[in-house]
Amino acid sequence: MKIALLGYGKMGKEIEKIAIEKGHTIELKVTSDNAEFSTSELIGIDVAIEFSRPEFAVSNIKKCFDANVPVVVGTTGWYEYLDEIETICIARNQTLLYATNFSIGVNLFFKLNTQLAQLMDKYPEYKVEVEEIHHTQKLDAPSGTGISIAEQIIENNNLKEKWVNENSTNEKELEITSKREDKVPGTHSVYYKSGIDEIEIKHTAHSRSGFANGALLASEWLAKNKDGIYSMQDVLEIK
Ligand SMILES: NC(=O)c1ccc[n+]([C@@H]2O[C@H](COP(=O)([O-])OP(=O)(O)OC[C@H]3O[C@@H](n4cnc5c(N)ncnc54)[C@H](OP(=O)(O)O)[C@@H]3O)[C@@H](O)[C@H]2O)c1
C-alpha cells in the first residue's frame, strides 16, 4: 500500500517502521513543517494514517475526504467534531475508521469491560471507578481510551449516568482518574470496590508498537473495504 502519515511523531515513526517491514511504502509524511500540505499531495495514496494533534485532526480528515483517500484516525481529543465529520463522510461517500485505541489487547479489554459492567449492574454495593495513566507529554485528559471505557460502563450499568474527571460524591457520576507519569505508553484499569472485596481489570501497554500494529492492520483492512465509518471492532470482528 502507498501510505500517507499525517503526523510523524512518536506514533508516526513507529507506524513507519512496521509498515516498511510489511512491504508498504510511505509516500507522504506531515509534521508542523509541512502542515499546510495540499490535497493534491494525497493523489495516488491508498490510505492515510492520522496521528497528529487534537487541533489538526479535523482539517486533515477533511483533506482526505477531498482527495477520496480512506483515512485511519488515531488522534484523540477531537471528538466534539465527530458528528460533523461523520455527516460529511456519509454525505460524500468517504471512508473513515477511527479508534481511541488501536491495540488488539485494548479492544478485547473493551469487550470484557462491557460484559463486566452488565454483570455488575445487579450489585450496587460495588463502586466502579476508572483509572488511566499516561506519559507526561500527553495533551488530552482523560485519555480517549479512558472515555471509551467509561462510556461502555455507563451504557451497560444503570447506576451511572455520566463520567467526570475529578473526585465526586455523586453516586450517578463515574470517576475517571488521570495520572501522568514519565514514559508510560498507556495503562487503563477498572475497579469495582465493595466494603469486603475488590475486582480489578487492567490493560498495560508495554510499548507503542501494539497501537502501531493495530493501526496498520486497520489500514490494510480499510483499503479493502467500501465507503463508510468503521471501528476496530469491525476489523477484529468482535462487535
Ligand atoms: N488511537 C491510538 O491507539 C493512539 C495511540 C497512541 C497515541 N494516540 C494519539 O495520537 C496522537 C499522536 O500521538 P504521538 O504520541 O505520535 O504525538 P507526537 O509525538 O506529539 O506527534 C505528533 C505529530 O504531529 C505532527 N503535526 C503537527 N502539526 C500537524 C499537522 N497540522 N498535521 C499533521 N501533523 C502535524 C507533529 O509535528 P512536529 O513534531 O513538527 O510538531 C508530530 O510529528 C495523539 O492525539 C495521541 O493521543 C492514539
Short mmCIF file of N, CA and C and ligand atoms in Angstrom, two decimals, residues 5-13 30-37 50-57 59-60 73-77 79 99-103 135 137-140 144-145 185 208 211-212 215, ligand 1:
data_model
loop_
_atom_site.label_atom_id
_atom_site.label_comp_id
_atom_site.label_asym_id
_atom_site.label_seq_id
_atom_site.Cartn_x
_atom_site.Cartn_y
_atom_site.Cartn_z
N LEU A 5 1.44 9.48 6.04
CA LEU A 5 1.43 9.61 7.51
C LEU A 5 1.15 11.06 7.86
N LEU A 6 -0.08 11.31 8.32
CA LEU A 6 -0.46 12.68 8.70
C LEU A 6 -0.17 12.79 10.19
N GLY A 7 1.04 13.25 10.49
CA GLY A 7 1.58 13.21 11.86
C GLY A 7 2.74 12.23 11.83
N TYR A 8 3.92 12.76 12.13
CA TYR A 8 5.12 11.91 12.07
C TYR A 8 5.92 12.14 13.36
N GLY A 9 5.21 11.86 14.46
CA GLY A 9 5.85 11.98 15.77
C GLY A 9 6.11 10.58 16.32
N LYS A 10 5.86 10.39 17.61
CA LYS A 10 6.15 9.09 18.25
C LYS A 10 5.39 7.97 17.53
N MET A 11 4.11 8.18 17.29
CA MET A 11 3.31 7.13 16.64
C MET A 11 3.62 7.00 15.15
N GLY A 12 3.72 8.14 14.45
CA GLY A 12 4.01 8.09 13.02
C GLY A 12 5.28 7.31 12.74
N LYS A 13 6.30 7.54 13.55
CA LYS A 13 7.59 6.86 13.33
C LYS A 13 7.47 5.36 13.61
N VAL A 30 3.74 14.14 7.24
CA VAL A 30 3.37 15.52 7.58
C VAL A 30 3.73 15.81 9.03
N THR A 31 4.45 16.91 9.22
CA THR A 31 4.76 17.42 10.57
C THR A 31 4.33 18.88 10.59
N SER A 32 4.70 19.61 11.63
CA SER A 32 4.32 21.03 11.65
C SER A 32 5.02 21.80 10.53
N ASP A 33 6.13 21.27 10.01
CA ASP A 33 6.85 21.97 8.94
C ASP A 33 6.08 22.01 7.62
N ASN A 34 5.31 20.94 7.31
CA ASN A 34 4.54 20.94 6.05
C ASN A 34 3.05 20.73 6.35
N ALA A 35 2.59 21.31 7.47
CA ALA A 35 1.19 21.11 7.90
C ALA A 35 0.20 21.64 6.88
N GLU A 36 0.62 22.57 6.04
CA GLU A 36 -0.29 23.15 5.04
C GLU A 36 -0.30 22.33 3.75
N PHE A 37 0.07 21.05 3.82
CA PHE A 37 0.12 20.21 2.61
C PHE A 37 -1.20 20.30 1.84
N GLU A 50 -3.68 9.01 10.36
CA GLU A 50 -3.65 10.31 11.02
C GLU A 50 -3.35 10.14 12.51
N PHE A 51 -2.12 10.45 12.92
CA PHE A 51 -1.76 10.50 14.34
C PHE A 51 -1.02 11.83 14.52
N SER A 52 -1.80 12.92 14.68
CA SER A 52 -1.15 14.23 14.79
C SER A 52 -1.45 14.85 16.15
N ARG A 53 -2.21 15.92 16.14
CA ARG A 53 -2.57 16.59 17.39
C ARG A 53 -4.06 16.90 17.34
N PRO A 54 -4.72 16.96 18.51
CA PRO A 54 -6.18 17.13 18.52
C PRO A 54 -6.65 18.30 17.64
N GLU A 55 -5.91 19.40 17.62
CA GLU A 55 -6.38 20.60 16.90
C GLU A 55 -6.23 20.50 15.38
N PHE A 56 -5.47 19.48 14.88
CA PHE A 56 -5.26 19.37 13.44
C PHE A 56 -6.02 18.20 12.81
N ALA A 57 -6.54 17.31 13.64
CA ALA A 57 -7.15 16.09 13.11
C ALA A 57 -8.29 16.38 12.14
N SER A 59 -9.10 19.02 10.25
CA SER A 59 -8.76 19.53 8.90
C SER A 59 -8.01 18.48 8.10
N ASN A 60 -7.20 17.65 8.74
CA ASN A 60 -6.52 16.57 8.00
C ASN A 60 -7.53 15.54 7.46
N VAL A 73 -7.85 7.14 11.70
CA VAL A 73 -7.54 8.23 12.64
C VAL A 73 -7.27 7.69 14.04
N GLY A 74 -6.05 7.96 14.52
CA GLY A 74 -5.69 7.56 15.88
C GLY A 74 -5.66 8.73 16.84
N THR A 75 -5.56 9.95 16.30
CA THR A 75 -5.53 11.13 17.18
C THR A 75 -6.78 11.14 18.05
N THR A 76 -6.60 11.50 19.30
CA THR A 76 -7.75 11.60 20.22
C THR A 76 -7.94 13.07 20.58
N GLY A 77 -9.06 13.38 21.25
CA GLY A 77 -9.27 14.74 21.75
C GLY A 77 -9.95 15.67 20.75
N TYR A 79 -13.15 14.76 19.41
CA TYR A 79 -14.44 14.11 19.17
C TYR A 79 -15.65 15.03 19.29
N ALA A 99 -10.35 5.17 16.06
CA ALA A 99 -10.36 4.39 17.30
C ALA A 99 -9.60 5.16 18.36
N THR A 100 -10.13 5.13 19.56
CA THR A 100 -9.41 5.77 20.66
C THR A 100 -8.16 4.95 21.00
N ASN A 101 -8.18 3.68 20.59
CA ASN A 101 -7.04 2.81 20.89
C ASN A 101 -7.00 1.69 19.86
N PHE A 102 -5.87 1.55 19.17
CA PHE A 102 -5.77 0.55 18.10
C PHE A 102 -5.21 -0.78 18.59
N SER A 103 -4.81 -0.86 19.84
CA SER A 103 -4.20 -2.12 20.28
C SER A 103 -5.26 -3.23 20.35
N HIS A 135 2.10 8.91 29.76
CA HIS A 135 3.30 9.74 29.79
C HIS A 135 2.95 11.23 29.94
N GLN A 137 3.79 13.85 28.27
CA GLN A 137 3.57 14.72 27.09
C GLN A 137 2.14 14.61 26.56
N LYS A 138 1.36 13.70 27.10
CA LYS A 138 0.00 13.52 26.55
C LYS A 138 -0.80 14.82 26.72
N LEU A 139 -1.47 15.26 25.62
CA LEU A 139 -2.12 16.57 25.63
C LEU A 139 -3.53 16.53 26.20
N ASP A 140 -4.25 15.40 26.03
CA ASP A 140 -5.64 15.36 26.47
C ASP A 140 -5.81 14.53 27.74
N GLY A 144 -8.60 9.27 25.49
CA GLY A 144 -9.72 8.80 24.67
C GLY A 144 -10.12 7.40 25.06
N THR A 145 -9.13 6.56 25.35
CA THR A 145 -9.41 5.17 25.76
C THR A 145 -10.18 5.15 27.09
N PRO A 185 3.35 4.28 28.27
CA PRO A 185 2.63 4.33 26.99
C PRO A 185 1.11 4.34 27.16
N ARG A 208 4.61 1.37 22.28
CA ARG A 208 3.64 1.90 21.31
C ARG A 208 3.42 0.94 20.15
N PHE A 211 -0.17 -0.24 19.36
CA PHE A 211 -1.04 0.75 18.70
C PHE A 211 -0.69 0.80 17.20
N ALA A 212 0.63 0.80 16.91
CA ALA A 212 1.09 0.92 15.52
C ALA A 212 0.68 -0.31 14.71
N ALA A 215 -3.00 -0.09 14.06
CA ALA A 215 -3.35 0.95 13.07
C ALA A 215 -3.05 0.45 11.66
N1 LIG B 1 -5.62 5.64 18.99
C1 LIG B 1 -4.48 5.11 19.49
O1 LIG B 1 -4.28 3.89 19.56
C2 LIG B 1 -3.40 6.06 19.95
C3 LIG B 1 -2.18 5.57 20.47
C4 LIG B 1 -1.18 6.49 20.80
C5 LIG B 1 -1.40 7.85 20.62
N2 LIG B 1 -2.60 8.28 20.16
C6 LIG B 1 -2.87 9.70 19.87
O2 LIG B 1 -2.24 10.01 18.63
C7 LIG B 1 -1.86 11.39 18.61
C8 LIG B 1 -0.38 11.48 18.26
O3 LIG B 1 0.41 10.89 19.28
P1 LIG B 1 2.01 10.94 19.24
O4 LIG B 1 2.42 10.34 20.52
O5 LIG B 1 2.52 10.41 17.96
O6 LIG B 1 2.24 12.54 19.28
P2 LIG B 1 3.54 13.36 18.89
O7 LIG B 1 4.76 12.55 19.12
O8 LIG B 1 3.41 14.68 19.56
O9 LIG B 1 3.42 13.57 17.30
C9 LIG B 1 2.52 14.47 16.71
C10 LIG B 1 2.99 14.70 15.29
O10 LIG B 1 2.03 15.52 14.60
C11 LIG B 1 2.77 16.49 13.86
N3 LIG B 1 1.95 17.63 13.48
C12 LIG B 1 1.90 18.88 14.00
N4 LIG B 1 1.02 19.61 13.30
C13 LIG B 1 0.49 18.80 12.35
C14 LIG B 1 -0.48 18.99 11.33
N5 LIG B 1 -1.11 20.16 11.14
N6 LIG B 1 -0.79 17.92 10.54
C15 LIG B 1 -0.18 16.74 10.71
N7 LIG B 1 0.76 16.53 11.66
C16 LIG B 1 1.08 17.55 12.46
C17 LIG B 1 3.90 16.85 14.79
O11 LIG B 1 4.91 17.55 14.08
P3 LIG B 1 6.03 18.40 14.91
O12 LIG B 1 6.85 17.37 15.61
O13 LIG B 1 6.77 19.13 13.83
O14 LIG B 1 5.26 19.30 15.83
C18 LIG B 1 4.33 15.43 15.19
O15 LIG B 1 5.10 14.85 14.15
C19 LIG B 1 -2.27 11.93 19.99
O16 LIG B 1 -3.55 12.51 19.88
C20 LIG B 1 -2.32 10.69 20.86
O17 LIG B 1 -3.20 10.84 21.98
C21 LIG B 1 -3.59 7.42 19.82
#
